[in-house]
XYZ file of C-alpha atoms in Angstrom:
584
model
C 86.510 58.030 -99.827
C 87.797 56.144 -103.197
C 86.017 52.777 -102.858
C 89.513 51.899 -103.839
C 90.591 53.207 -100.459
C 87.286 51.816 -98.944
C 87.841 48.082 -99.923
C 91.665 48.515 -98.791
C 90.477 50.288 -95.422
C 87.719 47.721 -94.542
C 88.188 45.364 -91.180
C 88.167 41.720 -91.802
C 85.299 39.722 -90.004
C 86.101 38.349 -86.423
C 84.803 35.076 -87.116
C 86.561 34.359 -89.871
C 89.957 35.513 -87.776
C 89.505 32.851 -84.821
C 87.867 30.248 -86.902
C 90.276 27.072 -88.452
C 89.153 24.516 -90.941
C 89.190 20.741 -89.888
C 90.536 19.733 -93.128
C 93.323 22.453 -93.319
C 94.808 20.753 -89.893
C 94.636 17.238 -90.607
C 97.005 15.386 -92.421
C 99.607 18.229 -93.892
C 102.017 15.403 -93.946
C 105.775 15.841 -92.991
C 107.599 18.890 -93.667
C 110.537 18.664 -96.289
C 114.389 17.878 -95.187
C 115.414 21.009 -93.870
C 117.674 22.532 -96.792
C 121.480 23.862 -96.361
C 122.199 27.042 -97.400
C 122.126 28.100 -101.190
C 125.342 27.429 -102.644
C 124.604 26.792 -106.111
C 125.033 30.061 -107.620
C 127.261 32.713 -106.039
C 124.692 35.023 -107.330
C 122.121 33.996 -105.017
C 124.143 33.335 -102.358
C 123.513 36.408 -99.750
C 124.445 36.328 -95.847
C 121.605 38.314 -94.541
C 118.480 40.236 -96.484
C 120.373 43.440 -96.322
C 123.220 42.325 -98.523
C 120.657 41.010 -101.322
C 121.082 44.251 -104.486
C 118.443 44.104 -106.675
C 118.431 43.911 -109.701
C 120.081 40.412 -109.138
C 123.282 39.519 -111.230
C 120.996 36.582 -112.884
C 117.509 35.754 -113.013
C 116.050 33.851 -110.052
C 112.208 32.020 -110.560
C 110.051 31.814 -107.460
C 106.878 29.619 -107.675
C 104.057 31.334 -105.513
C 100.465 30.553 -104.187
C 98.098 33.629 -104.404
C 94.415 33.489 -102.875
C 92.773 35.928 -105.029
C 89.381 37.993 -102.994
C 88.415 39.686 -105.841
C 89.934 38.919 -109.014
C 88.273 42.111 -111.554
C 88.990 40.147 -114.396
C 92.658 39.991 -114.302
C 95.390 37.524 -112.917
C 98.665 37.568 -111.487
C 100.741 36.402 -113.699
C 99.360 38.520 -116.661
C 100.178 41.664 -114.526
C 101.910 44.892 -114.805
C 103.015 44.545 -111.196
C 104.477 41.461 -112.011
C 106.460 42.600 -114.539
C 107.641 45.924 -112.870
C 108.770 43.215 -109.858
C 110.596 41.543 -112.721
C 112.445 44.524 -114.308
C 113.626 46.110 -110.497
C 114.546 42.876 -109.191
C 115.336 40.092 -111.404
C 112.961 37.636 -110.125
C 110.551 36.035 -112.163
C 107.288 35.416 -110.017
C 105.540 32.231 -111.638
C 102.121 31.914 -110.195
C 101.764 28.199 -110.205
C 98.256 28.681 -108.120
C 96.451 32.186 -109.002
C 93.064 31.279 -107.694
C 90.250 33.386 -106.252
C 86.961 32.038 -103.954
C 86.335 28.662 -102.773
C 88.243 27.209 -105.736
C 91.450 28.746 -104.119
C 90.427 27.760 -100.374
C 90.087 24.180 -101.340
C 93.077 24.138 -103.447
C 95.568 25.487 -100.942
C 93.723 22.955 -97.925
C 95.443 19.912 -100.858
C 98.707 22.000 -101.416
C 99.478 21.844 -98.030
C 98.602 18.210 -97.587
C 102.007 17.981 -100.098
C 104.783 18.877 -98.380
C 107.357 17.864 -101.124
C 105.531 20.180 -103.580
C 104.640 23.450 -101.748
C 105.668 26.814 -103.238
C 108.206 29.121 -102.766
C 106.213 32.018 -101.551
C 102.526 32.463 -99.878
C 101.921 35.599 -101.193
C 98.410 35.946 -99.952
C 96.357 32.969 -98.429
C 94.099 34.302 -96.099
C 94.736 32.040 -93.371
C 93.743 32.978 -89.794
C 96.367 33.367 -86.909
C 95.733 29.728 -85.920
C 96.607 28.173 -88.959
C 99.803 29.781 -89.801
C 100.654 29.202 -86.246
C 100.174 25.168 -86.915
C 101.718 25.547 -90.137
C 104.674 27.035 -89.114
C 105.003 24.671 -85.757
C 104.584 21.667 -88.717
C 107.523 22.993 -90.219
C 105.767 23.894 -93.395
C 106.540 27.104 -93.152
C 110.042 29.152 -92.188
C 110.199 31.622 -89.248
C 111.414 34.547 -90.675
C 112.833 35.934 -87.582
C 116.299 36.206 -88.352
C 115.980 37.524 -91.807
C 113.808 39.990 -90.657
C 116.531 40.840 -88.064
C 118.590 42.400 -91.148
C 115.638 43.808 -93.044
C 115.668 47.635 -92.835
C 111.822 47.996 -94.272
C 110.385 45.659 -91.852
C 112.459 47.984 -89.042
C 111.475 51.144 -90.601
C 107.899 49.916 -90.664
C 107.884 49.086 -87.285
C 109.267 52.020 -85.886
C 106.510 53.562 -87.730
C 104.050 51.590 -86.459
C 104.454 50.735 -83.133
C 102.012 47.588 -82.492
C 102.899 46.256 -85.991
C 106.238 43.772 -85.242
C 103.894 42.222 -81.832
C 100.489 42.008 -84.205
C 102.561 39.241 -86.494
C 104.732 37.259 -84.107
C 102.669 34.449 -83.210
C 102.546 32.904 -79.835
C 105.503 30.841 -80.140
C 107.914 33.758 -80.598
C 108.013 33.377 -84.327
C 107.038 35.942 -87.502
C 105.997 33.401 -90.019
C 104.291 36.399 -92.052
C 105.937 39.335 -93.553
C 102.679 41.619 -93.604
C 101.265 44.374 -94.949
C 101.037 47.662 -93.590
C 97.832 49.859 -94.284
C 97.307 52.397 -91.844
C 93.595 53.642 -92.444
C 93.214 56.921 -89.839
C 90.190 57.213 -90.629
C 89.533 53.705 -90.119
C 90.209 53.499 -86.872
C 87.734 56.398 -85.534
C 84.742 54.940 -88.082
C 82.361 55.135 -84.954
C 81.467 59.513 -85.800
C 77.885 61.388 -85.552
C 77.026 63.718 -87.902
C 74.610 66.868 -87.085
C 72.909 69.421 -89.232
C 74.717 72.957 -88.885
C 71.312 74.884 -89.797
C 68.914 73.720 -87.075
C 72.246 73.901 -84.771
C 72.227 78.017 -85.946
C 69.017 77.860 -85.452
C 67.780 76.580 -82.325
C 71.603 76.393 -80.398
C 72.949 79.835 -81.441
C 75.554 77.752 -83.314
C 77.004 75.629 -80.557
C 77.393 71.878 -80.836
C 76.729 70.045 -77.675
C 79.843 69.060 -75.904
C 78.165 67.038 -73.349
C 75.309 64.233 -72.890
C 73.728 67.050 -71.124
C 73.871 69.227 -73.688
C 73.118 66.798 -76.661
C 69.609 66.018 -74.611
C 68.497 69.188 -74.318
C 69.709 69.920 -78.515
C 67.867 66.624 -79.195
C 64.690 68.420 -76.855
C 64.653 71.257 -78.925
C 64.581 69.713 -82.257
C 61.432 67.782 -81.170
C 59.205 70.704 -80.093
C 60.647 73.968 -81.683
C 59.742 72.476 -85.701
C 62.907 73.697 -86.658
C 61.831 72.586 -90.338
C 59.203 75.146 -90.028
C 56.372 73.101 -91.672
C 53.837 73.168 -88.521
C 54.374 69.605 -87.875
C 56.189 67.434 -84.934
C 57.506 65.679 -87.662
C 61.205 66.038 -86.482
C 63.851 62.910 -85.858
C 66.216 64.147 -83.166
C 68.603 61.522 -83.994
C 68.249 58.237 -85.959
C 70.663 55.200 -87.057
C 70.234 51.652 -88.375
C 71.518 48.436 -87.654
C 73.805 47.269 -90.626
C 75.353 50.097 -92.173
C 78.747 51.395 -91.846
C 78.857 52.445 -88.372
C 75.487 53.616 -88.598
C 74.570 52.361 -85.031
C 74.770 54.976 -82.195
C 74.772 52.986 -79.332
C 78.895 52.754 -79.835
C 79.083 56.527 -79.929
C 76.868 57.389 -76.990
C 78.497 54.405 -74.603
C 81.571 55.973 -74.918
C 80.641 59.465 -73.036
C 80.365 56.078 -69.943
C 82.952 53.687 -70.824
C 85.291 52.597 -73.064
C 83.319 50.072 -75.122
C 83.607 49.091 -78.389
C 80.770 46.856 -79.438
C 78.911 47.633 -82.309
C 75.241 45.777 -82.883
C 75.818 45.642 -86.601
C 78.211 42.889 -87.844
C 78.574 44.608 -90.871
C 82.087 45.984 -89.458
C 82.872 43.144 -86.753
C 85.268 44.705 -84.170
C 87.959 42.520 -82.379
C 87.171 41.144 -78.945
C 83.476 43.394 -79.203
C 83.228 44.897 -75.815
C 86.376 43.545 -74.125
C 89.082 46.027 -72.882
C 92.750 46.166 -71.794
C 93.330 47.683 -68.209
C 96.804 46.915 -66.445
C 97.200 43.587 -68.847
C 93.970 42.260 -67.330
C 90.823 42.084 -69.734
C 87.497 42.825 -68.674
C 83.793 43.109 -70.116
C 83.021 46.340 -70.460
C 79.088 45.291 -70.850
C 78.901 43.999 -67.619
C 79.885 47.386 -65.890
C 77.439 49.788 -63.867
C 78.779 52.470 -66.373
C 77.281 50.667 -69.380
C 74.473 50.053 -67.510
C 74.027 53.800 -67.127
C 75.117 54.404 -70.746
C 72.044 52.101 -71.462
C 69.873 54.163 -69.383
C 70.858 57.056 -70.924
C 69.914 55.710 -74.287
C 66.675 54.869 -73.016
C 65.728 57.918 -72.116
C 66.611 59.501 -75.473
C 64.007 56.493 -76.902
C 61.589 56.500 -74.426
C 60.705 60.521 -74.936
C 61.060 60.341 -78.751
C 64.839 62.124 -79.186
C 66.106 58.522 -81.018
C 64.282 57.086 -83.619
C 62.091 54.363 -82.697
C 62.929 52.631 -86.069
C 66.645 52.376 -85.330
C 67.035 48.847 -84.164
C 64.519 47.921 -87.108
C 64.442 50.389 -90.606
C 67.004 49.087 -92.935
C 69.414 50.771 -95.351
C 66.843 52.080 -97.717
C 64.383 53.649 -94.682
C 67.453 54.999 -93.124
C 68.280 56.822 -96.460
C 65.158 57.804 -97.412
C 64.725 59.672 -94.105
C 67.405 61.654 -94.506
C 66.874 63.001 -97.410
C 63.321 63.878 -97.432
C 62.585 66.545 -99.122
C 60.585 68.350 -95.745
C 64.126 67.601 -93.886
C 63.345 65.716 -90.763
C 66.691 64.739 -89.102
C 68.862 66.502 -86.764
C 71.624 63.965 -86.060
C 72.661 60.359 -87.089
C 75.512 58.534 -87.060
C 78.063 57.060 -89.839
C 81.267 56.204 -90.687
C 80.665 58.923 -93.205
C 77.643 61.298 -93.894
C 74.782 59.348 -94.664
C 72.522 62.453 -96.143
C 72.966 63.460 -99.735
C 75.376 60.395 -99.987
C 75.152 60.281 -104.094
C 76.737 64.286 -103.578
C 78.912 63.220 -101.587
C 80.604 60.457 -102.833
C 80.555 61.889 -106.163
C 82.616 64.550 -104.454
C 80.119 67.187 -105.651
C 78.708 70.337 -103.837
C 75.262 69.372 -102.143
C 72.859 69.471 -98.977
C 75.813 66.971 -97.512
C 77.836 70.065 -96.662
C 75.206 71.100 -94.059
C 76.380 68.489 -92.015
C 79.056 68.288 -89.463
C 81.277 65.825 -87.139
C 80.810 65.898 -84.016
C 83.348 65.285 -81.275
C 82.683 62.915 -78.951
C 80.710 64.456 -76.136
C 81.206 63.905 -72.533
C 79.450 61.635 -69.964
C 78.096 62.927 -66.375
C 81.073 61.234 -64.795
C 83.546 63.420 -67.230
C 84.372 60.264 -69.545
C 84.651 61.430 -73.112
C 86.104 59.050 -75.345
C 86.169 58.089 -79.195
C 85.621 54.522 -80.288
C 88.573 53.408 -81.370
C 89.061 50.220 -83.778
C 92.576 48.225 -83.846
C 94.656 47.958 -87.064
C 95.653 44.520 -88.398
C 98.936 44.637 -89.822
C 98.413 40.494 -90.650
C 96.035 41.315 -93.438
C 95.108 38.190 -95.829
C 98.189 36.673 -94.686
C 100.716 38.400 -96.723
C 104.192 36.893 -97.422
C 105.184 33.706 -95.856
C 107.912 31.073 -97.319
C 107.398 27.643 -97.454
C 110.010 25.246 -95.921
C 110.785 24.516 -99.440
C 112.326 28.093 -100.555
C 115.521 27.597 -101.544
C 116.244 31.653 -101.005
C 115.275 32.956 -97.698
C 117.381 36.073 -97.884
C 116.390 37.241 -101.456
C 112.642 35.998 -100.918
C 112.507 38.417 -97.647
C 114.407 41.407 -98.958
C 111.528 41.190 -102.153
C 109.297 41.974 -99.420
C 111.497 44.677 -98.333
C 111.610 45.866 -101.579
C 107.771 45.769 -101.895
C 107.282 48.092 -98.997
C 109.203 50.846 -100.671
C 107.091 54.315 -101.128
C 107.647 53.421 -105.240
C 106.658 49.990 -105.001
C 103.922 50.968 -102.779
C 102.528 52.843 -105.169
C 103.031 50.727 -108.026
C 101.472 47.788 -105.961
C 98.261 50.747 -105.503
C 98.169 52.867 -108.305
C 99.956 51.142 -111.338
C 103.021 52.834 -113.717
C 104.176 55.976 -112.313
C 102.860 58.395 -114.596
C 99.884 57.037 -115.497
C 98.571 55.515 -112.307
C 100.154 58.180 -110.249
C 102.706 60.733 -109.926
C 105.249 62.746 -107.580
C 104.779 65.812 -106.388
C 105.010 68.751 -104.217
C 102.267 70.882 -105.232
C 98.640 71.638 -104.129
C 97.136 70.128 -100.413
C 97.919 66.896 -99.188
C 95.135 64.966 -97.165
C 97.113 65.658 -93.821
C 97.000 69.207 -94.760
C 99.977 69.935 -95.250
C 102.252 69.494 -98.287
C 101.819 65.976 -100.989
C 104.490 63.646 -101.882
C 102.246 61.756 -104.530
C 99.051 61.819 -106.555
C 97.069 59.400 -108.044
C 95.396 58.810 -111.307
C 92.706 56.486 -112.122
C 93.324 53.841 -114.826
C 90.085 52.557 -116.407
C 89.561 49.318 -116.847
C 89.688 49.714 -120.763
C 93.074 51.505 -120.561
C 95.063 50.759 -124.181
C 98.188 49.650 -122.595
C 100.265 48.842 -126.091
C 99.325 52.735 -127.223
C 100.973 54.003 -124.661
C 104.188 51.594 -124.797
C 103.982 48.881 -122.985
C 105.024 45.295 -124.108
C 101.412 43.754 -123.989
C 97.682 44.259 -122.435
C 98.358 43.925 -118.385
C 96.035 44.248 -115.302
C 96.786 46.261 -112.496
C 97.779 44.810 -108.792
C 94.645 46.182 -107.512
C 91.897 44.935 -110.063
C 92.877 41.800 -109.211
C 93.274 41.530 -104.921
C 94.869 42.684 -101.610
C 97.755 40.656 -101.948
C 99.890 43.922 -101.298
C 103.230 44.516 -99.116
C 102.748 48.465 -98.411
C 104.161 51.131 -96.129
C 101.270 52.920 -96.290
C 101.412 54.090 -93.296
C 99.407 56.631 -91.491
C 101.883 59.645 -92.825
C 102.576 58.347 -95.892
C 98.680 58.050 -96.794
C 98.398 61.218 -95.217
C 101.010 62.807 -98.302
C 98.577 61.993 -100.966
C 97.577 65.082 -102.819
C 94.142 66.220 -102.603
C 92.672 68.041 -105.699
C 89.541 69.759 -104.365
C 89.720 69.370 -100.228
C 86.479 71.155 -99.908
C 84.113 68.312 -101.686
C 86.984 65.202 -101.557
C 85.666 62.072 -99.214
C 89.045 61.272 -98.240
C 90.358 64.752 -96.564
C 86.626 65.347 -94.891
C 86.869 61.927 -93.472
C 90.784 62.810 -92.442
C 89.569 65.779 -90.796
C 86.948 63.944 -88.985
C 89.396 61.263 -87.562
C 91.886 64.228 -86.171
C 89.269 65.488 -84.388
C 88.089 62.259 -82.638
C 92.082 61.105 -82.354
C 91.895 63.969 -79.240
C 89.824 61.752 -77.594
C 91.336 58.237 -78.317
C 91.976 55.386 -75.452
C 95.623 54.212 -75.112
C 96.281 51.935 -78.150
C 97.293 49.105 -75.162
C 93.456 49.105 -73.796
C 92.784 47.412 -76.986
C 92.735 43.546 -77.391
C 94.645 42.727 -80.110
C 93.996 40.054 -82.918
C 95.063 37.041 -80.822
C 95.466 33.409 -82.321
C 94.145 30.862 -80.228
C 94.697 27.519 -80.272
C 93.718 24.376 -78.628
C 89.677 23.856 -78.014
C 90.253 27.402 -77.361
C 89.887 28.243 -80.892
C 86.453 26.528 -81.085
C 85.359 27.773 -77.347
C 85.947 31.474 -78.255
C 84.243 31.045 -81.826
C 81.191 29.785 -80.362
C 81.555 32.210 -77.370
C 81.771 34.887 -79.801
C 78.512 33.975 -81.601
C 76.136 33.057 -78.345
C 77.721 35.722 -75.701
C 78.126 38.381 -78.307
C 74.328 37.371 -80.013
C 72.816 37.698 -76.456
C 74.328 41.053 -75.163
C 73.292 43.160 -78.585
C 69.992 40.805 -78.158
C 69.722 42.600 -74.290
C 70.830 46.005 -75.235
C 68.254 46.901 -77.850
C 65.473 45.353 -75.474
C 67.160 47.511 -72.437
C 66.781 50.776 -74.724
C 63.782 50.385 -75.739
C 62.121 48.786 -72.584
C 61.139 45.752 -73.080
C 63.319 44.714 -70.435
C 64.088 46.755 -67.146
C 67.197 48.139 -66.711
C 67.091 47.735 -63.022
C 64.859 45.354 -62.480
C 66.411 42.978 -65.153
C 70.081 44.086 -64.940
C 71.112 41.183 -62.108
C 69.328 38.133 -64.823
C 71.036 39.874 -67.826
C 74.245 39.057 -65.985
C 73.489 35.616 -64.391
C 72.647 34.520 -67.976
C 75.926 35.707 -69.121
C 78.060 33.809 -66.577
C 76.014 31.015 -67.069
C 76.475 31.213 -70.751
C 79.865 30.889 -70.218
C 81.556 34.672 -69.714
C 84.160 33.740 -66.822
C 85.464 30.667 -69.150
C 84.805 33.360 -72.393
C 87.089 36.415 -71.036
C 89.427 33.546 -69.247
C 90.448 32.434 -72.476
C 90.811 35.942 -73.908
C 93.023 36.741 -71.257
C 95.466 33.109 -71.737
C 96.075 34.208 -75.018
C 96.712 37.855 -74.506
C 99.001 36.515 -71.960
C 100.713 34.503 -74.711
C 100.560 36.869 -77.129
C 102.458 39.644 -74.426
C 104.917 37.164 -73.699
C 105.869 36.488 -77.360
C 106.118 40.147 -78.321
C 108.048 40.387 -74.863
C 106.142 43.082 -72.912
């Protein structure tokens, strides 16, 4: 995987999602006079987004705010996006606020204490749920609703993706956020184990274990048949670590029990950790008797040596180290990608890496057999809202249209078409099938004026994620592929089809709710102290130093008296809201 596609495919933290700044909700002032329709110019004058033609008959300026996550070097304004936006459209993009980091937090929390002087456009500001949701019921920012209505990319993208339209209408019935759609498959089935093919030939006659049955008795014969052949019981049946990317195994192995996705590590915080979606009520999956006997099941494979006894404590380096020692001492570990040989395999180079396999999902003793499955946010850093202050709805909305064509897509991703990426037909595409594009990497020092452009620019994605894509599960899947056999992206691909089989309904999954209220602050601390004591309980369950029967009944009577009935009641009020406003 590019770390291009990497940074783009990455989950943002749960925290940050329910938290709200004090100083962000007090005193934003009153909202400007609510403005009549543009009637100055003919030229901007538009009756819904589908009538707006770009290029426009005469040049229209839009100030925009920008929060900036990772600025490379490079700025908006001095950008080849920019430009290209310019040339297609007509509209000049002035970045009156092109700010990245604190600097940019603090100076939007004072721009929106000025209602008279807010910008045009919110191209990115990283708000959470909750605070466009008071924003927009300030009337600092416009509902987009009915210009959306008319906007045939937003409807294309939301036929497309199906949960998308219901992920950005907040609670009051309103879209106050065009969006950005960036489908990572992969993504969404990071939770994947990884074994090694040669002790599998060896010791299994080739077969992978399809069932928790199976994978103990694999995991048995790795420890006593020194399939390394170096007269030592110096075998790892399986190992992990808490803080890599999806390097913890508990997720994987709770899922041949119950649907459950709660990692330890926060390294990849997952939405609503643990809770699940059954017949629009949401439970706790860590309070059921089958995570309990997921749990035991886990304990076993500690207790008799078949998982690592270092995996709740060796860090990143350990981990590493281990499994690529030169006597080769591991037979399985999980990953979001393959952990062994990782400089091979990143550097999409032949190496020991291609001894190892994914793994379905195996399945549990009560036939479960499911695949982790993580939620896509389609809200991003907050991509494209208007201020009450834009004088152009119409035009403003159909520039995010415009944005989420497959060209501007790619321009927003890639740079100028032939140099940052091309068209084509030819070769494999990462689905497998035929491409519709490839890409080409620009380096940093890339002599824009020799090749014949006006000045020196950056690209769009040195600079942030402040992108409005339709990159969509298919049409990231069209990207052409150069060497399949060694390329991160198509092994990881490959590894996602095979867990889709064994997905959960996309409606068993809490989506990312706003909350408001003292809900807001109930759930945030909720989140830290229920969360922080049930990972807390299920690495002392697995490795014993608490009972699983005899301490099961106090693990939950400290949960309800931490607060778990008032914790999932709260979930469920704004799921409720959240259902209502997408009208389901």
């Amino acid at each position: 995987m590019s770390k291009r596609a990497f940074l783009t495919g990455k989950m943002t933290a749960f925290i940050t999602s329910i938290a709200i700044s004090a100083v962000v909700l007090g005193g934003c002032g009153k909202p400007p006079a609510a403005k009549t329709p543009a009637a100055e110019d003919e030229a901007f004058n538009f009756a819904s987004v589908k009538d707006v033609k770009f290029p426009l008959k005469k040049k229209l300026e839009f100030t925009v705010f920008v929060y900036a996550t990772a600025t490379g070097g490079g700025t908006y304004q001095n950008n080849y996006v920019t430009d290209w936006i310019e040339e297609k459209t007509n509209i000049h993009l002035n970045y009156v606020y092109d700010l990245d980091g604190d600097d940019a937090k603090t100076k939007l929390n004072l721009v929106m204490t000025d209602a008279a002087g807010l910008p045009d456009i919110f191209l990115a500001t990283n708000w959470t749920k909750s605070e466009v949701l008071s924003y927009g019921q300030q009337g600092l920012l416009i509902p987009l609703n009915k210009y959306l209505k008319d906007a045939p990319g937003w409807n294309k993208l939301n036929e497309k993706s199906p949960t998308r339209k219901a992920d950005l209408t907040m609670i009051d019935g309103n879209v106050y956020t065009y969006g950005d759609d960036n489908e990572c498959y992969h993504c969404m089935f990071q939770n994947r184990m990884w074994i090694y093919m040669p002790w599998v030939n060896k010791l299994n006659g080739g077969k992978i274990p399809q069932t928790t049955g199976e994978l103990y008795e694999y995991l048995k014969k790795v420890k006593t048949q020194d399939p390394n052949g170096n007269g030592l019981a110096d075998e790892i049946p399986m190992t992990g670590f808490i803080g890599g990317w999806s390097t913890d195994p508990t997720v994987w192995i709770t899922n041949a029990f119950v649907e459950c996705n709660n990692p330890l590590s926060n390294t990849n915080p997952t939405v609503a950790a643990g809770l699940v979606v059954h017949n629009g009520r949401i439970g706790y999956s860590v309070i059921t008797p089958e995570y309990k006997n997921a749990l035991k099941y886990i304990h076993k494979l500690y207790k008799e040596g078949l998982l690592d006894n270092q995996t709740f404590t060796q860090d990143n380096t350990q981990f590493t180290a281990l499994l690529n020692s030169d006597e080769h001492l591991v037979a399985v570990h999980p990953g979001g990608a393959i952990n062994a040989d990782g400089d091979h395999f990143w550097a999409k180079k032949p190496g020991e890496w291609q001894n190892w396999v994914c793994f379905a999902p195996v399945e549990g003793p009560a036939g479960v057999r499911l695949a982790a499955r993580n939620i896509t946010s389609y809200f991003g850093s907050c991509t494209g809202s208007l201020s009450a202050n834009c004088k152009y709805p119409e035009i403003a909305v159909a520039l995010f249209d415009f944005l989420t064509s497959e060209e501007a897509t790619n321009v927003q991703i890639y740079g100028p078409e032939g140099y940052g990426w091309d068209w084509t037909d030819k070769g494999t595409a990462l689905s497998g099938g035929t491409p519709k594009y490839e890409y080409h990497t620009i380096p940093t020092d890339f002599d824009w004026t020799g090749h014949g452009f006006p000045k020196k620019y950056t690209n769009w994605y040195y600079v942030s994620d402040a992108m409005i894509r339709c990159s969509t599960v298919d049409f990231r899947a069209a990207l052409k592929i150069d060497k399949p056999d060694v390329d991160v992206e198509y092994i990881l691909q490959k590894a996602a089809e095979k867990y889709d089989k064994y997905a959960p309904d996309v409606t068993t999954l809490v989506p990312n709710l706003a909350f408001t209220g003292d809900d807001r602050q109930a759930v945030s601390e909720y989140t830290l102290t229920i969360g922080g004591f049930v990972n807390q309980a299920a690495v002392q369950f697995i490795t014993g130093d608490m009972d699983i029967d005899k301490d099961w009944d106090s693990y939950i009577s400290r949960l309800k008296s931490m607060g778990m009935d008032d914790y999932i009641a709260r979930y469920q009020k704004a799921y409720d809201a959240y259902m209502a406003a997408a009208g389901k």
